[in-house]
Short mmCIF file of C-alpha atoms in Angstrom, two decimals:
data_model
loop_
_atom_site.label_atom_id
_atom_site.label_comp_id
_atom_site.label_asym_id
_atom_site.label_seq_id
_atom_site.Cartn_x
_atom_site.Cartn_y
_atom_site.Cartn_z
CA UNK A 1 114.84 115.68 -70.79
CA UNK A 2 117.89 117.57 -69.92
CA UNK A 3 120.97 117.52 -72.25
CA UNK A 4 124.37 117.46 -71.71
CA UNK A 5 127.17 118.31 -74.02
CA UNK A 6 131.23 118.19 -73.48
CA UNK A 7 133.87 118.99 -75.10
CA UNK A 8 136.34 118.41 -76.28
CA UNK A 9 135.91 114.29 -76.81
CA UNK A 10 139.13 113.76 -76.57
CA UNK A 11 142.23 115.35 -76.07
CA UNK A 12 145.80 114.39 -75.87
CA UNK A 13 148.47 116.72 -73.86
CA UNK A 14 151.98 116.78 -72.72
CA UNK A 15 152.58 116.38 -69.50
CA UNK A 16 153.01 119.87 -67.93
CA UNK A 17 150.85 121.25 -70.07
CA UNK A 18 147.42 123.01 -69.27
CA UNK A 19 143.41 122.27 -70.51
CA UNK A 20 140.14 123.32 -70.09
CA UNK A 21 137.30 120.77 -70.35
CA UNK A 22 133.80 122.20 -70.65
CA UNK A 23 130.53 120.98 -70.07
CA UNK A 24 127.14 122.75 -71.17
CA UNK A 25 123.76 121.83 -70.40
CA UNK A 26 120.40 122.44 -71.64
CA UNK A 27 118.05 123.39 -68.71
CA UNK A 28 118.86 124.79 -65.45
CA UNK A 29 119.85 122.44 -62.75
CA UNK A 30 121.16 123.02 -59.14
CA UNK A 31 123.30 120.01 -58.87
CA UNK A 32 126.18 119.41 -60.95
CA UNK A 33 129.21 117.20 -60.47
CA UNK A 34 132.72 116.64 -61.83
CA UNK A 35 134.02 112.98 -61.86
CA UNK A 36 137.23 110.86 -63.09
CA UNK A 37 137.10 107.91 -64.16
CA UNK A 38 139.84 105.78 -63.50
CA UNK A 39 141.44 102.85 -65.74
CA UNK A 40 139.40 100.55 -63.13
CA UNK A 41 136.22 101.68 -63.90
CA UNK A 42 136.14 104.06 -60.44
CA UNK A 43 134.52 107.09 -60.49
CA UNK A 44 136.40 109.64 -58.27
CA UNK A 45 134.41 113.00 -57.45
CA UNK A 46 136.35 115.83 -58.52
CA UNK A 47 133.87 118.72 -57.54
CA UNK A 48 130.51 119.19 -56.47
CA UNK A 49 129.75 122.62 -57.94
CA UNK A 50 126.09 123.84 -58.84
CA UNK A 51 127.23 127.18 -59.39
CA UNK A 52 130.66 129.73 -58.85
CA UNK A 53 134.01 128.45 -58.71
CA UNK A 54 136.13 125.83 -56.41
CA UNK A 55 139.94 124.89 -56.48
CA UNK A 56 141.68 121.54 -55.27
CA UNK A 57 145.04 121.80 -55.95
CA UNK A 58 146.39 121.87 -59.74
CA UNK A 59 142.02 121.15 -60.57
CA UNK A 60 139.78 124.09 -60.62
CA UNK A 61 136.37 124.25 -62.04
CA UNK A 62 133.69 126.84 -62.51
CA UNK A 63 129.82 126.64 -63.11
CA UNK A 64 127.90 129.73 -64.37
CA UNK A 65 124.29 128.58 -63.74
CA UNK A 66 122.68 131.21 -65.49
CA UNK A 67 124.07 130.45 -68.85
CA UNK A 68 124.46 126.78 -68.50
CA UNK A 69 127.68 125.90 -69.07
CA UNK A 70 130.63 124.53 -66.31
CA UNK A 71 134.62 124.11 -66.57
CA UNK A 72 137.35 121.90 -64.90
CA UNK A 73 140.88 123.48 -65.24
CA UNK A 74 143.72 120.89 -64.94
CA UNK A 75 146.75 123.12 -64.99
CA UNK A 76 150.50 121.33 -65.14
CA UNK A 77 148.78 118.12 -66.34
CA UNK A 78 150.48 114.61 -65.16
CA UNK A 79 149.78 110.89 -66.78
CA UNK A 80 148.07 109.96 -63.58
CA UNK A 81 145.64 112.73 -64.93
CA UNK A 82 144.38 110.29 -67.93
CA UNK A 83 141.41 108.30 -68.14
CA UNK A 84 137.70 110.21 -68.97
CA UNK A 85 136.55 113.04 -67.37
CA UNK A 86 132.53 113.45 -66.98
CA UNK A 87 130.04 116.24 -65.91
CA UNK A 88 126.70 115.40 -64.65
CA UNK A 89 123.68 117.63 -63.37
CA UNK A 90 120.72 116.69 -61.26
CA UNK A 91 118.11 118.86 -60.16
CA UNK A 92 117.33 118.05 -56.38
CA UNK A 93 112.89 118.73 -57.16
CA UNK A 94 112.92 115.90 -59.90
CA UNK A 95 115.00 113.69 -56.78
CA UNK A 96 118.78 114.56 -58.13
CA UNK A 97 119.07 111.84 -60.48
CA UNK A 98 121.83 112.77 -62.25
CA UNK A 99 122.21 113.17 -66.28
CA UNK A 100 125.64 112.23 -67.46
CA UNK A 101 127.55 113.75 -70.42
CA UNK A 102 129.73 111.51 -73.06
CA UNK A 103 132.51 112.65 -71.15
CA UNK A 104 135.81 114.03 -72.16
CA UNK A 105 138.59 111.05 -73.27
CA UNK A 106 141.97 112.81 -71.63
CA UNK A 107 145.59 111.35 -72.57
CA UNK A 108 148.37 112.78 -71.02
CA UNK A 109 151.93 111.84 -72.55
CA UNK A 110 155.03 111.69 -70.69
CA UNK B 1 134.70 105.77 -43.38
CA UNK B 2 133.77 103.03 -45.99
CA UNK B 3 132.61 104.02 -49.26
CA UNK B 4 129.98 102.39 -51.62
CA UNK B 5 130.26 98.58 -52.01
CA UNK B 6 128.99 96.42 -54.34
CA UNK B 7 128.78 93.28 -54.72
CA UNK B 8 129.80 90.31 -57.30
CA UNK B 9 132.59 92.87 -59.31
CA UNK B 10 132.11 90.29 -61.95
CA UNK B 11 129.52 88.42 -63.17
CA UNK B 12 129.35 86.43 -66.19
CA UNK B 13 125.73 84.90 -67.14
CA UNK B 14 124.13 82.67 -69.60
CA UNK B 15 121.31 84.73 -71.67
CA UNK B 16 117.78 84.01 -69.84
CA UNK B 17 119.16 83.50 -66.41
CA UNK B 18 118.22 86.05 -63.62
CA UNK B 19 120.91 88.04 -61.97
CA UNK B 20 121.34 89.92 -58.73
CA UNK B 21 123.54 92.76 -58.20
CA UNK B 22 123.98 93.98 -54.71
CA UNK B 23 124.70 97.64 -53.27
CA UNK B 24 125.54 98.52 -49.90
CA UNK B 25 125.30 102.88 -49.52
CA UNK B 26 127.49 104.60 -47.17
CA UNK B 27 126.51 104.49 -43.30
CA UNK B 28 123.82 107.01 -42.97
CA UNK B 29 122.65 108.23 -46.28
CA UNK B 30 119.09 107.56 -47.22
CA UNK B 31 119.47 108.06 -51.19
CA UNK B 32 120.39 105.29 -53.30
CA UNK B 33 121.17 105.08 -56.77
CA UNK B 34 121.06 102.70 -59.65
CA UNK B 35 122.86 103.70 -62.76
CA UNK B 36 124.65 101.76 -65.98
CA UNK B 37 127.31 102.27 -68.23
CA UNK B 38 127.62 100.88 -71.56
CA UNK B 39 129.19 101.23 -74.49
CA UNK B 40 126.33 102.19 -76.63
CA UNK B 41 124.41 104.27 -74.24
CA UNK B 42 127.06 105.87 -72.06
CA UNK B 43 126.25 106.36 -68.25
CA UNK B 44 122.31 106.48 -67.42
CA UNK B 45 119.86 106.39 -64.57
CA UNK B 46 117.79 103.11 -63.48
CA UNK B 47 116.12 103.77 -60.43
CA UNK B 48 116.74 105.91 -56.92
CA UNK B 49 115.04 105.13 -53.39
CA UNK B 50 115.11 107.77 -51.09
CA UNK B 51 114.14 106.83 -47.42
CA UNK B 52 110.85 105.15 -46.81
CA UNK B 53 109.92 106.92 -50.51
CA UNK B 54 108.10 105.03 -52.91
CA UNK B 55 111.08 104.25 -55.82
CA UNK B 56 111.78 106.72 -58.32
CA UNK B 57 111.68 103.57 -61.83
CA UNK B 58 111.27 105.90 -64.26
CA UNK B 59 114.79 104.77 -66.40
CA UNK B 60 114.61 101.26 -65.93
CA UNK B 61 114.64 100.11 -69.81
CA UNK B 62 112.37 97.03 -69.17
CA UNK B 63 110.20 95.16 -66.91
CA UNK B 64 112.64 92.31 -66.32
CA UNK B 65 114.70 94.84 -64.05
CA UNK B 66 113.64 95.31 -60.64
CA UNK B 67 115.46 97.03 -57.29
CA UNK B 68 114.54 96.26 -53.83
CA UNK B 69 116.13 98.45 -50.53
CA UNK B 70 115.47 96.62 -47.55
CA UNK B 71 115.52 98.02 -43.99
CA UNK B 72 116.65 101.67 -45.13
CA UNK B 73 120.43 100.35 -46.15
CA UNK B 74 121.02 97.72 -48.91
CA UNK B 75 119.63 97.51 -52.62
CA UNK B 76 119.50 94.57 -54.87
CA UNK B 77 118.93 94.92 -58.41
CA UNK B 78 117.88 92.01 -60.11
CA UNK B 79 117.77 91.47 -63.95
CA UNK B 80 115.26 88.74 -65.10
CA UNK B 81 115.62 86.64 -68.46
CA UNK B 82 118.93 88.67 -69.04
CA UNK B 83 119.76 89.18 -72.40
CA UNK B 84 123.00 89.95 -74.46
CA UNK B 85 122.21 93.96 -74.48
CA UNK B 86 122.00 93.90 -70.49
CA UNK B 87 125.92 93.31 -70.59
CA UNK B 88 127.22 96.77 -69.09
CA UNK B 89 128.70 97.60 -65.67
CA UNK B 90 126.22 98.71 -63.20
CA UNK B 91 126.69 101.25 -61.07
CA UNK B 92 124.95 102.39 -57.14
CA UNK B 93 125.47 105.87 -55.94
CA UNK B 94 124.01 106.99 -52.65
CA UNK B 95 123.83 110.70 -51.52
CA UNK B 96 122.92 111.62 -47.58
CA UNK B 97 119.35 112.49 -48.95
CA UNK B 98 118.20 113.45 -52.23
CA UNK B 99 117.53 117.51 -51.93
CA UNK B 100 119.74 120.51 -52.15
CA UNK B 101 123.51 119.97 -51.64
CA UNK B 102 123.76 116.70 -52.25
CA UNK B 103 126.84 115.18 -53.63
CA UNK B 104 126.51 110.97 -54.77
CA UNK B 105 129.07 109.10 -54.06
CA UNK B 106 129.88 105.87 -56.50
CA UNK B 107 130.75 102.64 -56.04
CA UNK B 108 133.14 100.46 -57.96
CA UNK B 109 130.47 98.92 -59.84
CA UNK B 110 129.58 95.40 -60.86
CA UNK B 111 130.83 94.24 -64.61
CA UNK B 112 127.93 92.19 -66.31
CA UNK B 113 128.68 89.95 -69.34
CA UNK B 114 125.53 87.96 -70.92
CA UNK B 115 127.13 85.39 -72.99
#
């Protein structure tokens, strides 16, 4: 089955300061989602982005199909920014059941 | 509008007892997801029903697990004989359908503990 891969695992950044989580993945897919999860479990949907790029205020993120890789941008990072960051991909013929990567373990310090 | 509910948040069981985990979708979307996060195995697919579909079971890890969708809306997914490796929080996402431009929307999940 597919594969997914981020990185980095973790990371730990000062607030106001900028990252770049990536996500790669090892067949193509036309679904592919950013989430956070929150300190209560919650995942919140960050983008919905199967291919180019979206923004949403200080988040951006960026999926290049063809080479199988995506990135979220948090630029001027706060602490309410912490808590794990995962890609998944789904492929809408095989019903869009969606593969989850190990996610990315963000702390932001204050 | 109201998101994806689910129903106990908690549930703490004695190993061998059968559970039942409910999930109510979002008004109006016919895809519903199972999914479960644990420690040892990260976040992975159970089961998805989409519409009047024949369930997709093809990650449920055993035959003691088992998902119903009744009338179109809510799913129950019950755990029989549980044992201590079932502890995890489980997870329903449901989706307006399950084709192109679909985004799945989570619910809070339900924490399982098999003592």
């Amino acid at each position: 089955g597919i594969q997914v891969e981020q990185s980095p695992p973790d990371l730990i950044l000062q607030e106001g300061a900028n990252s770049t989580l990536r996500c790669n993945f090892s067949d193509s897919v036309n679904n592919l989602q950013w989430f956070h999860q929150n300190p209560w479990g919650q995942l919140i949907n960050l983008f919905y982005i199967p291919s180019g790029t979206k923004q949403n205020g200080r988040l951006s993120a960026t999926t290049v199909a063809t080479e199988r890789y995506s990135l979220l941008y948090i630029s001027s990072s706060q602490t309410t920014d912490s808590g794990v960051y995962f890609c998944a991909v789904g492929n809408w013929e095989y019903g869009n059941k969606l593969v989850f990567g190990a996610g990315t373990i963000l702390r932001v310090k204050s | 509008g109201a998101g994806v509910s689910q129903s106990p948040s908690n549930k703490v069981t004695e190993k061998g007892k059968d559970v039942e985990l409910r999930c109510d979708p979002i008004s109006g979307h016919t895809a519903l997801y199972w999914y479960r996060q644990s420690l040892g195995q990260g976040l992975e697919f159970l089961i998805y029903f989409q519409g009047n579909s024949a369930p997709d079971k093809s990650g449920l890890p055993s035959d003691r697990f088992s998902a119903e969708r009744t009338g179109g809306s809510v799913s129950t997914l019950t755990i029989q004989r549980t044992q201590q490796e079932d502890s995890a929080v489980y997870l329903c996402a449901s989706s307006l359908n399950s084709g192109p431009y679909n985004e799945q929307f989570f619910g809070p999940g339900t924490r399982l503990t098999v003592l």
